[in-house]
Short mmCIF file of C-alpha atoms in Angstrom, two decimals:
data_model
loop_
_atom_site.label_atom_id
_atom_site.label_comp_id
_atom_site.label_asym_id
_atom_site.label_seq_id
_atom_site.Cartn_x
_atom_site.Cartn_y
_atom_site.Cartn_z
CA MET A 1 -21.01 177.90 202.49
CA GLY A 2 -23.34 176.11 200.14
CA VAL A 3 -21.91 174.29 197.14
CA PRO A 4 -18.23 173.31 197.58
CA ILE A 5 -15.69 175.28 195.61
CA PHE A 6 -13.82 172.09 194.76
CA ILE A 7 -15.57 169.20 193.14
CA THR A 8 -12.49 167.00 193.43
CA ALA A 9 -9.86 168.17 195.86
CA VAL A 10 -6.65 166.69 197.19
CA THR A 11 -8.10 164.89 200.21
CA ASN A 12 -7.00 161.41 199.02
CA CYS A 13 -3.40 162.30 198.38
CA CYS A 14 -0.70 161.04 200.62
CA TRP A 15 1.38 163.85 202.10
CA ILE A 16 4.56 163.96 204.17
CA GLY A 17 5.94 166.85 206.19
CA ALA A 18 9.60 166.67 205.00
CA ASP A 19 11.84 168.58 202.68
CA ASN A 20 9.53 171.58 202.13
CA CYS A 21 6.48 169.37 202.57
CA VAL A 22 6.66 167.54 199.35
CA ILE A 23 3.74 165.29 198.37
CA LEU A 24 4.73 161.68 198.53
CA GLY A 25 5.37 160.44 195.03
CA ILE A 26 5.96 163.89 193.50
CA LEU A 27 9.60 163.04 192.98
CA GLY A 28 8.46 160.17 190.83
CA THR A 29 6.36 160.35 187.78
CA ASP A 30 2.86 159.92 189.27
CA LEU A 31 1.04 163.25 189.34
CA SER A 32 -2.32 161.74 188.33
CA TRP A 33 -3.90 163.18 191.44
CA ILE A 34 -3.59 166.73 190.13
CA SER A 35 -5.41 165.96 186.95
CA LYS A 36 -8.50 165.09 189.08
CA VAL A 37 -8.75 168.54 190.66
CA GLN A 38 -11.66 170.57 189.40
CA VAL A 39 -12.84 174.01 190.57
CA ASN A 40 -16.53 174.76 190.80
CA HIS A 41 -16.36 178.02 188.85
CA PRO A 42 -19.95 179.29 189.69
CA ALA A 43 -19.39 178.70 193.37
CA VAL A 44 -16.18 180.69 193.34
CA LEU A 45 -17.93 183.55 191.59
CA ARG A 46 -20.79 183.54 194.15
CA ARG A 47 -18.23 183.66 196.98
CA ALA A 48 -16.42 186.55 195.31
CA GLN A 49 -19.67 188.49 194.94
CA GLN A 50 -20.26 188.11 198.64
CA VAL A 51 -16.91 189.64 199.44
CA GLN A 52 -17.37 192.53 197.10
CA ALA A 53 -20.87 193.30 198.28
CA ARG A 54 -19.96 193.48 202.01
CA ARG A 55 -19.91 196.91 203.61
CA THR A 56 -16.66 198.23 204.72
CA VAL A 57 -15.65 199.45 208.24
CA LYS A 58 -15.95 203.23 209.05
CA LYS A 59 -14.49 205.91 211.18
CA GLU A 60 -11.74 205.05 213.61
CA TRP A 61 -12.05 201.35 212.77
CA GLN A 62 -11.33 202.14 209.19
CA ALA A 63 -8.27 204.24 210.11
CA ALA A 64 -6.95 201.38 212.24
CA TRP A 65 -7.38 198.85 209.41
CA LEU A 66 -5.77 201.22 206.91
CA LEU A 67 -2.76 201.68 209.07
CA LYS A 68 -2.54 197.86 209.37
CA ALA A 69 -2.82 197.65 205.54
CA VAL A 70 0.28 199.95 205.22
CA THR A 71 2.40 197.27 207.02
CA PHE A 72 1.46 194.71 204.37
CA ILE A 73 2.50 196.74 201.34
CA ASP A 74 5.47 195.77 199.19
CA LEU A 75 6.06 199.37 197.96
CA THR A 76 6.96 198.84 194.34
CA THR A 77 8.52 200.55 191.40
CA LEU A 78 8.92 198.50 188.24
CA SER A 79 9.26 201.07 185.55
CA GLY A 80 11.62 201.29 182.59
CA ASP A 81 12.69 204.79 183.67
CA ASP A 82 13.60 203.82 187.23
CA THR A 83 16.71 205.61 188.52
CA SER A 84 18.72 205.59 191.77
CA SER A 85 16.96 208.82 192.84
CA ASN A 86 13.45 207.54 192.50
CA VAL A 87 14.38 204.32 194.23
CA GLN A 88 15.79 206.39 197.07
CA ARG A 89 12.60 208.42 197.28
CA LEU A 90 10.62 205.16 197.36
CA CYS A 91 12.72 203.78 200.20
CA TYR A 92 12.30 207.01 202.20
CA LYS A 93 8.49 206.68 201.69
CA ALA A 94 8.64 203.00 202.79
CA LYS A 95 10.15 204.14 206.14
CA TYR A 96 7.85 207.13 206.61
CA PRO A 97 4.66 206.00 204.82
CA ILE A 98 2.25 208.28 206.66
CA ARG A 99 2.89 211.88 207.57
CA GLU A 100 4.05 212.15 211.13
CA ASP A 101 1.53 214.71 212.31
CA LEU A 102 -1.29 212.40 211.08
CA LEU A 103 0.20 209.61 213.11
CA LYS A 104 0.44 211.80 216.15
CA ALA A 105 -3.19 212.72 215.78
CA LEU A 106 -4.00 209.03 215.97
CA ASN A 107 -1.47 208.41 218.79
CA MET A 108 0.36 206.00 216.40
CA HIS A 109 3.60 208.03 215.91
CA ASP A 110 5.64 205.75 218.16
CA LYS A 111 4.53 202.37 216.59
CA ASP A 112 7.29 202.33 213.93
CA ILE A 113 4.78 201.90 211.04
CA THR A 114 6.60 201.09 207.76
CA THR A 115 5.80 199.21 204.60
CA ALA A 116 6.56 195.54 204.59
CA ALA A 117 9.21 195.77 201.87
CA VAL A 118 10.56 197.68 198.86
CA CYS A 119 10.30 195.80 195.54
CA VAL A 120 12.46 196.72 192.55
CA TYR A 121 14.10 195.34 189.51
CA PRO A 122 17.29 193.35 190.02
CA ALA A 123 19.50 196.18 188.67
CA ARG A 124 18.12 198.50 191.42
CA VAL A 125 18.64 196.20 194.39
CA CYS A 126 21.93 197.89 195.26
CA ASP A 127 20.30 201.30 195.14
CA ALA A 128 17.51 200.22 197.49
CA VAL A 129 19.89 198.44 199.92
CA ARG A 130 22.04 201.63 200.13
CA ALA A 131 19.08 203.96 200.60
CA LEU A 132 17.49 201.85 203.36
CA LYS A 133 20.84 201.51 205.14
CA ALA A 134 21.34 205.31 204.92
CA ALA A 135 17.85 205.73 206.35
CA GLY A 136 18.80 203.52 209.27
CA CYS A 137 16.05 200.85 208.84
CA ASN A 138 15.92 197.20 208.06
CA ILE A 139 12.96 197.03 205.67
CA PRO A 140 13.50 194.06 203.35
CA VAL A 141 14.42 194.56 199.72
CA ALA A 142 12.46 192.34 197.23
CA SER A 143 13.61 191.89 193.73
CA VAL A 144 11.66 190.54 190.84
CA ALA A 145 13.59 187.97 188.78
CA THR A 146 13.36 185.07 186.27
CA GLY A 147 12.77 187.22 183.23
CA PHE A 148 10.00 189.29 184.80
CA PRO A 149 7.29 189.75 183.67
CA ALA A 150 7.05 187.09 180.85
CA GLY A 151 9.50 184.50 182.25
CA GLN A 152 10.50 183.56 178.67
CA THR A 153 14.23 183.75 178.94
CA HIS A 154 16.49 180.64 179.23
CA LEU A 155 16.33 178.84 182.61
CA LYS A 156 20.16 179.36 183.10
CA THR A 157 19.71 183.14 182.70
CA ARG A 158 16.63 183.16 185.09
CA LEU A 159 18.59 181.22 187.79
CA GLU A 160 21.59 183.59 187.41
CA GLU A 161 19.31 186.65 187.82
CA ILE A 162 18.13 185.24 191.18
CA ARG A 163 21.68 184.66 192.39
CA LEU A 164 22.84 188.17 191.37
CA ALA A 165 19.84 189.80 193.13
CA VAL A 166 20.64 187.81 196.31
CA GLU A 167 24.32 188.76 196.09
CA ASP A 168 23.40 192.40 195.79
CA GLY A 169 21.35 192.23 199.06
CA ALA A 170 17.78 191.19 198.14
CA THR A 171 16.28 189.10 200.91
CA GLU A 172 13.07 188.33 198.99
CA ILE A 173 12.79 187.18 195.41
CA ASP A 174 9.55 187.41 193.43
CA VAL A 175 9.90 184.88 190.56
CA VAL A 176 7.65 184.34 187.53
CA ILE A 177 6.71 180.85 186.38
CA ASN A 178 6.80 179.72 182.82
CA ARG A 179 3.09 179.84 181.99
CA SER A 180 3.43 177.37 179.16
CA LEU A 181 4.16 174.57 181.59
CA VAL A 182 0.80 175.22 183.26
CA LEU A 183 -1.17 175.61 179.98
CA THR A 184 0.29 172.31 178.58
CA GLY A 185 -0.07 170.45 181.91
CA GLN A 186 3.63 169.84 182.50
CA TRP A 187 3.29 169.75 186.28
CA GLU A 188 6.53 167.87 186.99
CA ALA A 189 8.55 170.31 184.87
CA LEU A 190 6.92 173.26 186.69
CA TYR A 191 7.78 171.62 190.03
CA ASP A 192 11.39 170.98 189.02
CA GLU A 193 11.73 174.59 187.75
CA ILE A 194 10.43 176.14 190.96
CA ARG A 195 12.67 173.81 192.96
CA GLN A 196 15.67 175.19 191.12
CA PHE A 197 14.43 178.79 191.85
CA ARG A 198 14.11 177.82 195.52
CA LYS A 199 17.78 176.48 195.59
CA ALA A 200 19.09 179.61 193.74
CA CYS A 201 17.38 181.81 196.42
CA GLY A 202 19.41 180.33 199.26
CA GLU A 203 18.18 181.96 202.47
CA ALA A 204 16.12 184.63 200.66
CA HIS A 205 12.32 184.20 200.68
CA LEU A 206 10.85 182.86 197.53
CA LYS A 207 7.59 184.49 196.27
CA THR A 208 6.20 182.72 193.22
CA ILE A 209 4.13 184.74 190.79
CA LEU A 210 1.58 182.65 188.99
CA ALA A 211 0.43 185.37 186.53
CA THR A 212 -3.04 183.94 186.98
CA GLY A 213 -4.55 186.16 184.25
CA GLU A 214 -2.60 184.02 181.76
CA LEU A 215 -3.28 180.47 183.23
CA GLY A 216 -6.50 179.85 181.32
CA SER A 217 -8.79 178.61 184.19
CA LEU A 218 -9.38 178.68 187.90
CA THR A 219 -8.59 174.96 187.98
CA ASN A 220 -5.14 175.70 186.56
CA VAL A 221 -4.73 178.43 189.23
CA TYR A 222 -5.40 175.92 191.96
CA LYS A 223 -3.00 173.26 190.45
CA ALA A 224 -0.24 175.86 189.93
CA SER A 225 -0.75 177.18 193.52
CA MET A 226 -0.36 173.63 194.82
CA ILE A 227 2.76 172.78 192.75
CA ALA A 228 4.49 176.17 193.75
CA MET A 229 3.87 175.42 197.44
CA MET A 230 5.06 171.85 197.18
CA ALA A 231 8.21 173.05 195.47
CA GLY A 232 9.12 175.30 198.38
CA SER A 233 7.65 178.71 197.80
CA ASP A 234 7.30 180.93 200.85
CA PHE A 235 4.56 182.90 199.16
CA ILE A 236 2.29 182.50 196.14
CA LYS A 237 1.45 185.70 194.34
CA THR A 238 -1.31 186.40 191.88
CA SER A 239 0.25 188.59 189.20
CA THR A 240 3.13 190.58 187.95
CA GLY A 241 0.94 193.60 187.55
CA LYS A 242 1.78 193.71 183.84
CA GLU A 243 -0.92 191.32 182.66
CA THR A 244 -4.30 192.34 181.22
CA VAL A 245 -6.05 190.78 184.24
CA ASN A 246 -4.29 190.88 187.66
CA ALA A 247 -5.44 190.37 191.10
CA THR A 248 -9.15 189.33 191.26
CA PHE A 249 -11.34 188.01 194.04
CA PRO A 250 -12.21 184.67 192.20
CA VAL A 251 -8.56 183.99 191.69
CA ALA A 252 -7.71 184.94 195.22
CA ILE A 253 -10.36 182.63 196.69
CA VAL A 254 -8.96 179.68 194.73
CA MET A 255 -5.37 180.48 195.80
CA LEU A 256 -6.41 180.94 199.42
CA ARG A 257 -8.31 177.69 199.46
CA ALA A 258 -5.16 176.01 198.11
CA ILE A 259 -3.08 177.60 200.88
CA ARG A 260 -5.64 176.31 203.38
CA ASP A 261 -5.56 172.80 201.97
CA PHE A 262 -1.84 172.81 202.07
CA PHE A 263 -1.79 173.89 205.65
CA TRP A 264 -4.32 171.26 206.71
CA LYS A 265 -2.29 168.55 205.05
CA THR A 266 1.24 169.64 206.01
CA GLY A 267 1.01 172.10 208.93
CA ASN A 268 3.03 174.71 206.94
CA LYS A 269 1.68 178.19 206.44
CA ILE A 270 2.39 179.68 203.01
CA GLY A 271 1.95 183.39 202.47
CA PHE A 272 -0.32 185.12 199.87
CA LYS A 273 0.41 188.26 197.82
CA PRO A 274 -2.15 189.90 195.54
CA ALA A 275 -0.60 192.36 193.15
CA GLY A 276 -1.79 194.49 190.15
CA GLY A 277 -4.68 196.83 190.13
CA ILE A 278 -4.98 197.35 193.91
CA ARG A 279 -4.98 201.16 194.05
CA SER A 280 -7.58 202.31 196.51
CA ALA A 281 -7.93 202.22 200.33
CA LYS A 282 -11.35 200.58 199.75
CA ASP A 283 -9.68 197.79 197.81
CA ALA A 284 -7.10 197.25 200.57
CA LEU A 285 -9.86 196.88 203.17
CA ALA A 286 -11.68 194.29 200.99
CA TRP A 287 -8.40 192.19 200.68
CA LEU A 288 -7.77 192.34 204.43
CA SER A 289 -11.31 191.21 205.11
CA LEU A 290 -10.97 188.28 202.58
CA ILE A 291 -7.76 187.15 204.26
CA LYS A 292 -9.37 187.27 207.65
CA GLU A 293 -12.39 185.22 206.58
CA GLU A 294 -10.59 182.66 204.48
CA LEU A 295 -7.42 182.07 206.51
CA GLY A 296 -7.92 183.78 209.86
CA ASP A 297 -6.07 186.36 211.92
CA GLU A 298 -2.88 184.22 211.88
CA TRP A 299 -2.30 185.27 208.29
CA LEU A 300 -2.82 189.01 208.93
CA LYS A 301 0.82 189.68 209.48
CA PRO A 302 3.60 190.65 206.95
CA GLU A 303 5.24 187.27 207.29
CA LEU A 304 2.24 185.74 205.56
CA PHE A 305 0.38 188.44 203.73
CA ARG A 306 1.60 191.19 201.36
CA ILE A 307 0.04 193.57 198.87
CA GLY A 308 2.02 194.45 195.90
CA ALA A 309 1.32 198.08 194.97
CA SER A 310 2.81 201.29 193.70
CA THR A 311 -0.08 203.73 194.12
CA LEU A 312 -2.17 202.21 196.95
CA LEU A 313 -0.16 203.93 199.74
CA SER A 314 -1.05 207.38 198.42
CA ASP A 315 -4.79 206.77 198.67
CA ILE A 316 -4.49 205.20 202.10
CA GLU A 317 -2.66 208.35 203.36
CA ARG A 318 -5.33 210.59 201.72
CA GLN A 319 -8.03 208.65 203.53
CA ILE A 320 -6.17 208.90 206.88
CA TYR A 321 -5.71 212.63 206.24
CA HIS A 322 -9.46 212.96 205.77
CA HIS A 323 -10.20 210.98 208.91
CA VAL A 324 -7.90 213.29 210.92
CA THR A 325 -8.78 216.68 209.38
CA GLY A 326 -12.30 216.19 208.00
CA ARG A 327 -11.25 217.25 204.51
CA TYR A 328 -9.45 215.76 201.57
CA ALA A 329 -5.88 216.58 200.96
CA ALA A 330 -4.73 218.82 198.12
CA TYR A 331 -2.00 217.35 195.88
CA HIS A 332 0.69 219.34 197.60
CA ASP A 333 -0.41 218.33 201.18
CA LEU A 334 1.06 214.86 201.09
CA PRO A 335 4.67 213.80 200.18
CA MET A 336 5.30 211.93 196.99
CA SER A 337 6.88 208.52 196.98
#
């Protein structure tokens, strides 16, 4: 691929595969290895340009990939005016993401296509759990937590927020890190904080949001990714969707290379979730292509790849409607989430 993306990577570190694959020495005070990591910024940008310039698939292949993309979506509502009724509508849309007649036309009506999860604020977890139970499905409920989106509340409060969301029925917790720990190079403190998040989650999956648009550099993105995985995260996630800059391909490439490094060193597969600004079917296809190229088909399943989105599903359904009917849908043709 030409010039390496990492000038100094973690190849000389000593790893062990125990207790969430912690790096040997991380429990002590020596984290000098992480200060040596540098990301080759121009090489990352060149790789990102290659991804964005690639032509997308067409016709029935596009329809197939878009249906697959639906199964990766964490269908999300994180608005200040969320109510139990709009959460209920969201859950119904999660179970029936594509109109049934369109699925029948594609001979996919019996494949039980749903979104990967429903993502809400902690106060709306109970609403989502009830709505999904009433709909007779077992789609996971994900809850943001830890002072989302800024992560600037007291640690005790952030931990309690996780516990309450889990008690209410959330099986996935999307936490935000304290960005100041990254910006000031306090890697041990960041590790300790995420370990406490991990413990508070219990059996729930931990998805750690790095808020990459606020980390200052791609090198910090790599370092934070590595610390989050070492501390026991099941997923690393790009953004809250509330930052000025959210999911971008350069950031994703760095995070995916970190996931690959972690897998090579430990044998553990960590999931990846881009979020924020992914709104079109074309965007979704580009993200799936990137995952396939960087990590392989093994990561193209909901257990290891998610897309955080609130409006993406609508455009995917419009594109599938066009594929089936040959025309674009009017506003009233497709159900609202």
